[in-house]
N, CA, C and O atoms as CSV, one atom per row, in Angstrom:
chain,resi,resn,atom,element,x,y,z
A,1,UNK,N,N,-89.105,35.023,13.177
A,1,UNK,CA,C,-88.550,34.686,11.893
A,1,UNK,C,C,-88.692,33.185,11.689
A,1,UNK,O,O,-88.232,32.285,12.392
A,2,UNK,N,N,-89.362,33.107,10.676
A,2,UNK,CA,C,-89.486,31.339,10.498
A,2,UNK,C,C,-88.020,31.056,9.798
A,2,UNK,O,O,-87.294,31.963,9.390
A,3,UNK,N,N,-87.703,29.662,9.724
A,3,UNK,CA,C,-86.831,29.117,9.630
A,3,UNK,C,C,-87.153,28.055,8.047
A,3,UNK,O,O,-88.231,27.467,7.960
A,4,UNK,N,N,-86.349,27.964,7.181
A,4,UNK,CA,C,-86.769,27.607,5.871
A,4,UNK,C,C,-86.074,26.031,6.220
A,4,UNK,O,O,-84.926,25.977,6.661
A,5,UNK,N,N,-86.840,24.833,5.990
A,5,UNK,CA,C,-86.577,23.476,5.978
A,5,UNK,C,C,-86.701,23.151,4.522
A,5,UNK,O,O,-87.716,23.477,3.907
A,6,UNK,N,N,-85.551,22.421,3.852
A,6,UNK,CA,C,-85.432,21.873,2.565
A,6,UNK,C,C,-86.545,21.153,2.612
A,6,UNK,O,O,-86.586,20.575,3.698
A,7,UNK,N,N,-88.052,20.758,1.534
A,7,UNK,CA,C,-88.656,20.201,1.241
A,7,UNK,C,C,-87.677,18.629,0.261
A,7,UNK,O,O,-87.030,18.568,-0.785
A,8,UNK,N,N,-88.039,17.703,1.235
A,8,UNK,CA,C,-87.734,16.749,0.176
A,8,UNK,C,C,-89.031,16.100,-0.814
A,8,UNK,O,O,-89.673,15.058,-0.684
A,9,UNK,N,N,-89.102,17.141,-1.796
A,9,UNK,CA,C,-89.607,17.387,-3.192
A,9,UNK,C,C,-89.502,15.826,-3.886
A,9,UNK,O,O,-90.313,14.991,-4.286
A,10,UNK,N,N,-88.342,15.912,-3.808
A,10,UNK,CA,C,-87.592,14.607,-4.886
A,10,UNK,C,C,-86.408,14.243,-4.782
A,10,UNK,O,O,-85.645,15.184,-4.564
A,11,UNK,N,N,-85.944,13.272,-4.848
A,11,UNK,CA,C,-84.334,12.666,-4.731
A,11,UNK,C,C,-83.485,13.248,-5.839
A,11,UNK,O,O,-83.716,13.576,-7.002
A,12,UNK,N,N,-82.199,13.260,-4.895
A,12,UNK,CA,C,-81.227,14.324,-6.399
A,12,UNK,C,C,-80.986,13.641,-7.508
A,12,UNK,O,O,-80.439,14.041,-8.535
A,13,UNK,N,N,-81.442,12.530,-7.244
A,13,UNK,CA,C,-81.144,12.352,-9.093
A,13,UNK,C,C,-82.221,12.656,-10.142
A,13,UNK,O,O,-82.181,12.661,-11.372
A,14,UNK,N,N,-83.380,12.954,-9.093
A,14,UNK,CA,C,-84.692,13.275,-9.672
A,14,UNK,C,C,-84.295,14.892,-10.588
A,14,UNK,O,O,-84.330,15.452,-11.684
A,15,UNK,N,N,-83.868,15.057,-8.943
A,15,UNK,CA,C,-83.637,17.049,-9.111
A,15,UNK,C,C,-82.722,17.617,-10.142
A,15,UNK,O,O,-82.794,18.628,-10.840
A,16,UNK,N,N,-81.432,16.223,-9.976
A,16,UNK,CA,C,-80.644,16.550,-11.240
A,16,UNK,C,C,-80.780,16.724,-12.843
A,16,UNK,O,O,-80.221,17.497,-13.621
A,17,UNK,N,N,-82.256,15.155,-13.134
A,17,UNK,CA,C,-82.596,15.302,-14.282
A,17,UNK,C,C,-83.473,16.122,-14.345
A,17,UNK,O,O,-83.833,16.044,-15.519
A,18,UNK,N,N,-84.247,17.089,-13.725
A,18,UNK,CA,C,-84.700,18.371,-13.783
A,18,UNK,C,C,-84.205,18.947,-14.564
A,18,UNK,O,O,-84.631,19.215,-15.687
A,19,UNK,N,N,-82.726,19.366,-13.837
A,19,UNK,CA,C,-82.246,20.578,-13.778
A,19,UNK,C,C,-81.262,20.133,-15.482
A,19,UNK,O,O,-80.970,20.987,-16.319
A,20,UNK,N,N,-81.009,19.000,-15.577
A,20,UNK,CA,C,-80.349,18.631,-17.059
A,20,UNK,C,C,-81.206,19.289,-18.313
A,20,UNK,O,O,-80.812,20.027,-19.216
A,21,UNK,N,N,-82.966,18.574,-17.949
A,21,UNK,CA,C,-83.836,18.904,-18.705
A,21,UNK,C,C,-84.094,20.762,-19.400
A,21,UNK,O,O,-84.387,21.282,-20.476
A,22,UNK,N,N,-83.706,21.276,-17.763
A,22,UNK,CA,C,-84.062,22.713,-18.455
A,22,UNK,C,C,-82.789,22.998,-19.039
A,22,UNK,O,O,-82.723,23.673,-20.067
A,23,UNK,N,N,-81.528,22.433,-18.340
A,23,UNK,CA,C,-80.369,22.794,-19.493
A,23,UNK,C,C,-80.523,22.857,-20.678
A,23,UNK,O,O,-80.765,23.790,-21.444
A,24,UNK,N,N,-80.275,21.154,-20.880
A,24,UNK,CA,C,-81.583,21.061,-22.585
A,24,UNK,C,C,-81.894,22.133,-23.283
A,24,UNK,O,O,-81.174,22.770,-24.052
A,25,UNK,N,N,-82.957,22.305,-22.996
A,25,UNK,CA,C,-84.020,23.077,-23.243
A,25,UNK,C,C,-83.285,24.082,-23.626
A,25,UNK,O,O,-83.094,24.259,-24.829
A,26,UNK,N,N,-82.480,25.320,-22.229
A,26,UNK,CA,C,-82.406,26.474,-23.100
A,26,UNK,C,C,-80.821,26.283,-24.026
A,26,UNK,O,O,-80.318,27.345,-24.393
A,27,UNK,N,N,-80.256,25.303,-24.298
A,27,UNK,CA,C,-79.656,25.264,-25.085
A,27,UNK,C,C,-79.872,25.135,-26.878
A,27,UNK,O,O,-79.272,25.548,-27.870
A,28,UNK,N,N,-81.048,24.342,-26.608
A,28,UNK,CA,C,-82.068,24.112,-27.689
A,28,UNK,C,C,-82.402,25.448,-27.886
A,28,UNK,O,O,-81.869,26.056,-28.815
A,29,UNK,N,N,-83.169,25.976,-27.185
A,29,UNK,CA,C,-83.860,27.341,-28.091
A,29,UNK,C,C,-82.503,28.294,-28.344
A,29,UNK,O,O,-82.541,28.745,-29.488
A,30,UNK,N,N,-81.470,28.672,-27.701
A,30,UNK,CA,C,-80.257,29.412,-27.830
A,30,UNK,C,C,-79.435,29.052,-29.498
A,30,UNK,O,O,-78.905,29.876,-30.244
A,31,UNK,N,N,-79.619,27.103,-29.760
A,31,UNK,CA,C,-79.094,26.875,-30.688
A,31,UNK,C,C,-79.923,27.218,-31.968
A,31,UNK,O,O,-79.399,27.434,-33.061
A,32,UNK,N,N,-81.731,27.258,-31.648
A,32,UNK,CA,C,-82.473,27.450,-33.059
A,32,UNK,C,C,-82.463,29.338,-32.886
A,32,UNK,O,O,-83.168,29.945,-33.692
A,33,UNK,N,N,-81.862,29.958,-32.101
A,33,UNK,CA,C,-81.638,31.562,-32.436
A,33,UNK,C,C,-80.581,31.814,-32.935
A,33,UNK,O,O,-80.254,32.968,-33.211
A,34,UNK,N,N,-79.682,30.569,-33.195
A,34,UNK,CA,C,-78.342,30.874,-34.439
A,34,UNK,C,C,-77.471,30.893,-33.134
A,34,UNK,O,O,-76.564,31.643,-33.494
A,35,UNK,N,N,-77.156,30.506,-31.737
A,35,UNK,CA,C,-76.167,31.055,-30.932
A,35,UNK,C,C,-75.196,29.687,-30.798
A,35,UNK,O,O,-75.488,28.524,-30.520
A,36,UNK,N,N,-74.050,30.268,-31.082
A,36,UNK,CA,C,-72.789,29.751,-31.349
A,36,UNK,C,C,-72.677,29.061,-29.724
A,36,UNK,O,O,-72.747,29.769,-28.719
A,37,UNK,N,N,-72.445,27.194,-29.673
A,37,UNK,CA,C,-72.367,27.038,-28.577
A,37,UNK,C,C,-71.387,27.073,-27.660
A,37,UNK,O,O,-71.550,27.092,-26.439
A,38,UNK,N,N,-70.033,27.083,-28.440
A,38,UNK,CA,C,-68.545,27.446,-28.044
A,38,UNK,C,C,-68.912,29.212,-27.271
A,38,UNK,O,O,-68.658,29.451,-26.090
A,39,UNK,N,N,-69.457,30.133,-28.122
A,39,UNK,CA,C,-69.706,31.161,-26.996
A,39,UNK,C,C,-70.672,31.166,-25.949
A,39,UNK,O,O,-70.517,32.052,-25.108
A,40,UNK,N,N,-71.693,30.340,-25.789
A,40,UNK,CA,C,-72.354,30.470,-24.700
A,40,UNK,C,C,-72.704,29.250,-23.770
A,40,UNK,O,O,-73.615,29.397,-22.955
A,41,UNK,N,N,-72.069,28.119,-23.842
A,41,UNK,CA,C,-71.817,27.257,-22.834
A,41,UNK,C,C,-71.556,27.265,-21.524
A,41,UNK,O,O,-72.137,26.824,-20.532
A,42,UNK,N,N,-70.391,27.959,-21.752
A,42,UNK,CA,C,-69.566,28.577,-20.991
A,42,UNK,C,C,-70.353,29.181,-19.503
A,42,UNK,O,O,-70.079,28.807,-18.363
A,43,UNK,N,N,-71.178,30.000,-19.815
A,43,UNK,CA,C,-72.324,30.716,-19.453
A,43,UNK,C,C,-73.386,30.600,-18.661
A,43,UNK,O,O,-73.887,31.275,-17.761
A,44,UNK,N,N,-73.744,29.039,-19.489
A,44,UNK,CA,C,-74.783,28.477,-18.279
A,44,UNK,C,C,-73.987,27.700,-17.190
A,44,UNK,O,O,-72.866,27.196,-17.118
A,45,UNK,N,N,-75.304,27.858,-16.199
A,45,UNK,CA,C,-74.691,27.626,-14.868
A,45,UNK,C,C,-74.938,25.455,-15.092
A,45,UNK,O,O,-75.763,24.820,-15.748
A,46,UNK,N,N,-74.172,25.151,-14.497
A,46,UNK,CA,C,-73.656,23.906,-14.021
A,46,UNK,C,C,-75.280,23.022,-13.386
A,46,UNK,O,O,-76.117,23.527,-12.638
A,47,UNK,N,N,-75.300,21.924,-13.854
A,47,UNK,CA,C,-76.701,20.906,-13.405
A,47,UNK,C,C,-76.823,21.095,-12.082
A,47,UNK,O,O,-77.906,21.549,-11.713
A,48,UNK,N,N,-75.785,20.811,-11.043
A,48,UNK,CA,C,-75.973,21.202,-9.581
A,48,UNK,C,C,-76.177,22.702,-9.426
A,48,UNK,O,O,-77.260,22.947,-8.896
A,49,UNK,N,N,-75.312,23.998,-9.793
A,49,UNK,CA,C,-76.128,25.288,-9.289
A,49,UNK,C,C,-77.428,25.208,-9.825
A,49,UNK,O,O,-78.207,26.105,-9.505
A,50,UNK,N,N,-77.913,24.100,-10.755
A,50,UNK,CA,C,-79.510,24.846,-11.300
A,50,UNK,C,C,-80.478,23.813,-10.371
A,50,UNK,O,O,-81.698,23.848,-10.528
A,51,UNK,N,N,-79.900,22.958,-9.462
A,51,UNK,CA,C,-80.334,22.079,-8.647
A,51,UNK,C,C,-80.752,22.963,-7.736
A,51,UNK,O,O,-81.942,23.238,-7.586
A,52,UNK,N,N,-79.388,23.698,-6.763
A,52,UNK,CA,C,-79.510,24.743,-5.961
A,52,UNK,C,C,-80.825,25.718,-6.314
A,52,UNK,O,O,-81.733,25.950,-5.516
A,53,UNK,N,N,-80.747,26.169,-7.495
A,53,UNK,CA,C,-81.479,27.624,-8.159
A,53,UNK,C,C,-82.924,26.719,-7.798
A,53,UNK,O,O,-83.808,27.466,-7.379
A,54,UNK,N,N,-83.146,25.929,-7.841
A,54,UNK,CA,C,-84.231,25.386,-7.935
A,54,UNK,C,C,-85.223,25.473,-6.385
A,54,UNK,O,O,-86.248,26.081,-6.076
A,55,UNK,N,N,-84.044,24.262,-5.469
A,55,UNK,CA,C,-84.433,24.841,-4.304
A,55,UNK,C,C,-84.549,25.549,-3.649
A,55,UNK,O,O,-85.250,25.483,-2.639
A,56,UNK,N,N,-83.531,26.968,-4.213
A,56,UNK,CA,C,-84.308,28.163,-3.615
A,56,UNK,C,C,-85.225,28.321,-3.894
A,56,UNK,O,O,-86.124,28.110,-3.080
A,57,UNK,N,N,-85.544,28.810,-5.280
A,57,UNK,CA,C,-86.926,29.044,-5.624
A,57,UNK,C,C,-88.181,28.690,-4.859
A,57,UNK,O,O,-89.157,29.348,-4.497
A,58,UNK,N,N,-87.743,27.149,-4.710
A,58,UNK,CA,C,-89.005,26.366,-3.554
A,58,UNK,C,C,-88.797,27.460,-2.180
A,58,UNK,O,O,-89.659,28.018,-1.500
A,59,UNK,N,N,-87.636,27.495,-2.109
A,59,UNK,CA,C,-87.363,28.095,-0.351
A,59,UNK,C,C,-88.555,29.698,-0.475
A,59,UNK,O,O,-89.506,29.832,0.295
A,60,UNK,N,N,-88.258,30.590,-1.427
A,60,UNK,CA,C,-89.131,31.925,-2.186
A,60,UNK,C,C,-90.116,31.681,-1.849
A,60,UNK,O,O,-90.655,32.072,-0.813
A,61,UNK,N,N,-90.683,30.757,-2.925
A,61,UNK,CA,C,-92.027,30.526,-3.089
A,61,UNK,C,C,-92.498,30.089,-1.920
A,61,UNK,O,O,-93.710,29.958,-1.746
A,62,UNK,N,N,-91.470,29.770,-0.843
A,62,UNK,CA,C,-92.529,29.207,0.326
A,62,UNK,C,C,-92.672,30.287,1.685
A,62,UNK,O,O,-93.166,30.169,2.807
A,63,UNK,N,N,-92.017,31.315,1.004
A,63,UNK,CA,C,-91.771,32.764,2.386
A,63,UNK,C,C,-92.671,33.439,1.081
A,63,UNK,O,O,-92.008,34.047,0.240
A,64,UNK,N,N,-93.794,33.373,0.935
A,64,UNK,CA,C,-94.788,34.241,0.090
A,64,UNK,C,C,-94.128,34.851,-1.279
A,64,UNK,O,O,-94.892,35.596,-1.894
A,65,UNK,N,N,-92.996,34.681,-1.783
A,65,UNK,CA,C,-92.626,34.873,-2.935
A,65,UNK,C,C,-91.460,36.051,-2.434
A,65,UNK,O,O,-90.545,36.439,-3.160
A,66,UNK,N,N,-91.651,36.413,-1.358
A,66,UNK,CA,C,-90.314,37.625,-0.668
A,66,UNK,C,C,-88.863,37.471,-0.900
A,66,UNK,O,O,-88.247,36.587,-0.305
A,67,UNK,N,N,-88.384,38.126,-1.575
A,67,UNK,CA,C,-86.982,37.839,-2.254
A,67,UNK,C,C,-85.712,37.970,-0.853
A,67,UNK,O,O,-85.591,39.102,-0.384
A,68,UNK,N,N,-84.976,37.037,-0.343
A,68,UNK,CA,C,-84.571,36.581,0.792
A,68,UNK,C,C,-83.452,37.882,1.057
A,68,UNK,O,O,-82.816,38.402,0.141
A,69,UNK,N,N,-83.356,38.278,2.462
A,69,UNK,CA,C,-82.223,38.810,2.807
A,69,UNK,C,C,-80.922,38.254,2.627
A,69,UNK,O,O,-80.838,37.031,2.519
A,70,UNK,N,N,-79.867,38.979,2.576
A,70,UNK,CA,C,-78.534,38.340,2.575
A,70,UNK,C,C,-78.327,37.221,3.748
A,70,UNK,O,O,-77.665,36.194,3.594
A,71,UNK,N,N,-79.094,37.647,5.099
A,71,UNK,CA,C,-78.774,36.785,6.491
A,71,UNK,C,C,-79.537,35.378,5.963
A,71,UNK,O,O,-78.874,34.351,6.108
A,72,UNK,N,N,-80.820,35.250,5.389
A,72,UNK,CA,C,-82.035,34.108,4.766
A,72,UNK,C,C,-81.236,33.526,3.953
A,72,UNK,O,O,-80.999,32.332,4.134
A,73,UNK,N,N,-80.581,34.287,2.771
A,73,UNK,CA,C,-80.241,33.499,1.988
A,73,UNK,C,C,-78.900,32.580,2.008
A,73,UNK,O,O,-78.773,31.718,1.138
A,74,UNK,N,N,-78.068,32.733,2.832
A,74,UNK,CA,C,-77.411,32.046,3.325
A,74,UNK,C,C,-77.870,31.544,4.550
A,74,UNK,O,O,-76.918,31.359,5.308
A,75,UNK,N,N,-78.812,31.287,4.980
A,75,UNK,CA,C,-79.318,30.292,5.818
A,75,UNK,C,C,-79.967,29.114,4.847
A,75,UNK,O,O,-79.630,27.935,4.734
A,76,UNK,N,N,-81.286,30.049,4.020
A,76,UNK,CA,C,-81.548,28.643,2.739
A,76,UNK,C,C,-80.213,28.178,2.736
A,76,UNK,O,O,-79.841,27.334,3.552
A,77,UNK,N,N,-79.504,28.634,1.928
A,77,UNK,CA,C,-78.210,27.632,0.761
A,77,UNK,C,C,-77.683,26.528,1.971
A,77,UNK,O,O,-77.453,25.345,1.722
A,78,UNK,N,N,-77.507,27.299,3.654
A,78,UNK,CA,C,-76.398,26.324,4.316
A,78,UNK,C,C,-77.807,24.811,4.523
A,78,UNK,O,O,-77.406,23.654,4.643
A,79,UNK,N,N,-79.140,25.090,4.525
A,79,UNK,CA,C,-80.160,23.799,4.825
A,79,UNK,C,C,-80.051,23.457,3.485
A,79,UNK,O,O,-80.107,22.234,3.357
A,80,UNK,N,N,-79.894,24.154,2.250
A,80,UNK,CA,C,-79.656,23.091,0.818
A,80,UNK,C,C,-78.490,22.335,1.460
A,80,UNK,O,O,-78.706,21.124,1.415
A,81,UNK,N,N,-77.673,22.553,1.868
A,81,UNK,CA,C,-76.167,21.700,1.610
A,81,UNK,C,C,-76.742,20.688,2.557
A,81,UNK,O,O,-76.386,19.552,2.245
A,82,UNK,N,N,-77.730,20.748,3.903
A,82,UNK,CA,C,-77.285,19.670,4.706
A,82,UNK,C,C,-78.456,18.990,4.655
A,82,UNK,O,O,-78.819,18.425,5.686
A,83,UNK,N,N,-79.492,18.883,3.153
A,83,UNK,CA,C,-80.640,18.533,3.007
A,83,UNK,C,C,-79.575,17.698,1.806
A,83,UNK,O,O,-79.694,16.483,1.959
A,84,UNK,N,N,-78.757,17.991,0.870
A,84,UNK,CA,C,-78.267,17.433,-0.127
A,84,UNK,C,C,-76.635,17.374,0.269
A,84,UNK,O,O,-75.959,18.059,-0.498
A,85,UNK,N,N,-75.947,16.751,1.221
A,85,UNK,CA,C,-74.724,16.600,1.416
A,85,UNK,C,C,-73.935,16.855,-0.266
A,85,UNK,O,O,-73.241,17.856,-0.444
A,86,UNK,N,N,-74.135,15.917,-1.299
A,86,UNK,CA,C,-73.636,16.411,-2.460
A,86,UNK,C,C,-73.346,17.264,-3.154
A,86,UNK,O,O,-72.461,17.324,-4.008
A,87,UNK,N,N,-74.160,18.064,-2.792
A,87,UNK,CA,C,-74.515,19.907,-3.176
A,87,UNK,C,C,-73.527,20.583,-2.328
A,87,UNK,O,O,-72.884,21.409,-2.975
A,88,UNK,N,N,-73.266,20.521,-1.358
A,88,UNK,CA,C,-72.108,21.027,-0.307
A,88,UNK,C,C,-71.244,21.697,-1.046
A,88,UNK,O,O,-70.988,22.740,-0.445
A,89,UNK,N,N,-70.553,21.624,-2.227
A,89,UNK,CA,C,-69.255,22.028,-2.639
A,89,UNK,C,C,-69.697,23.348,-3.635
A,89,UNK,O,O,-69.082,24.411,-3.718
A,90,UNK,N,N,-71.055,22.933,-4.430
A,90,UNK,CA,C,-72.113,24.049,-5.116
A,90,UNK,C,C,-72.355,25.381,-4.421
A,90,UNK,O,O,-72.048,26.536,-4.716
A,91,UNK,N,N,-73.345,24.552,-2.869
A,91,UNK,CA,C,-73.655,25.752,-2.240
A,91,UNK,C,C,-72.343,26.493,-1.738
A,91,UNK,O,O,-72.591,27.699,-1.716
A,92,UNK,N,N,-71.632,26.353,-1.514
A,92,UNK,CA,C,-70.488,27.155,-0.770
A,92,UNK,C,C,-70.021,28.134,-1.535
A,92,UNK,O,O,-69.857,29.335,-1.321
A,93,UNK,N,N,-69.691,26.965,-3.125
A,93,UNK,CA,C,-69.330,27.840,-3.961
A,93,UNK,C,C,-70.091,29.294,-4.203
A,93,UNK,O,O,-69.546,30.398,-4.208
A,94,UNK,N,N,-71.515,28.995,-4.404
A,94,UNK,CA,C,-72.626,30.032,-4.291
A,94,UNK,C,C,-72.355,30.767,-3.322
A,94,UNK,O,O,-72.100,31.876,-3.793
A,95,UNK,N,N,-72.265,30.783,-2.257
A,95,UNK,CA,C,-72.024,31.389,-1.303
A,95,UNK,C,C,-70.800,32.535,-1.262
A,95,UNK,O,O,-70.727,33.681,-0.817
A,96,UNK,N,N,-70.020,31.772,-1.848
A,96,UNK,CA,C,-68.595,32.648,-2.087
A,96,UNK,C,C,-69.119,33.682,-2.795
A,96,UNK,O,O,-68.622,34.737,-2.402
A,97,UNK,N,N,-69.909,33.835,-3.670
A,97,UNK,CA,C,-70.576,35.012,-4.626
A,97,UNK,C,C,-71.308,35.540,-4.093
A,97,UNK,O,O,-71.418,36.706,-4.470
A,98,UNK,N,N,-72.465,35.016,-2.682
A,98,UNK,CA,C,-72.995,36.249,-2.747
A,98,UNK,C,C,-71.824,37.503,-1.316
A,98,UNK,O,O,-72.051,38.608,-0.823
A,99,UNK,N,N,-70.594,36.449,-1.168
A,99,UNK,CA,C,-69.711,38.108,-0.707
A,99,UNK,C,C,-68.989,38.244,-1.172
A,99,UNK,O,O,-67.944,38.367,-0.533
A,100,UNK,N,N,-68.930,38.356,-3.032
A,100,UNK,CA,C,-68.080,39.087,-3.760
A,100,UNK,C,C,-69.208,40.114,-3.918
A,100,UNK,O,O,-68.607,41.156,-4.181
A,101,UNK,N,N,-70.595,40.392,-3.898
A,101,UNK,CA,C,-71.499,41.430,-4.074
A,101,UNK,C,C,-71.184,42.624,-3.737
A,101,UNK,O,O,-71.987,43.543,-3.894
């Protein structure tokens, strides 16, 4: 079993304005489909989980696109937290959800 190492891609403030940018974005297209932003704010996930969402993705895309076991994917999230100490309070949180599943 290989072992998934956080790629340092980019510095989190890099990763953050990423992850702001696609906020942006689908707020923009949500607002030109008429969607009320008081109801769906709420909704989207937070600049740091889309930080997280991100580096998984990298973590995916780098195990051939194989969608991670429960044991993997809490191995990714615990090397996000200690690749991004800041993220620590995100990933856990994440974590807490995937054992409400």
């Amino acid at each position: 079993m290989s072992e998934f190492r956080v790629q340092r891609r980019a510095s989190l403030e890099v990763l953050r304005a990423e992850a702001t940018q696609e906020r942006d974005t689908v707020v923009h297209e949500r607002l030109i489909a008429g969607g009320d932003p008081w109801e769906f704010m709420e909704e989207l996930p937070a600049i740091d989980e889309l930080v997280v969402y991100l580096l998984r993705a990298d973590a995916i895309a780098a195990n051939a696109g194989a969608a991670p076991s429960a044991t993997r994917e809490y191995r990714v999230l615990r090397q996000i937290a200690l690749a991004h100490p800041a993220l620590t309070s995100t990933v856990w949180r994440l974590i807490g959800h995937l054992t409400d599943r």
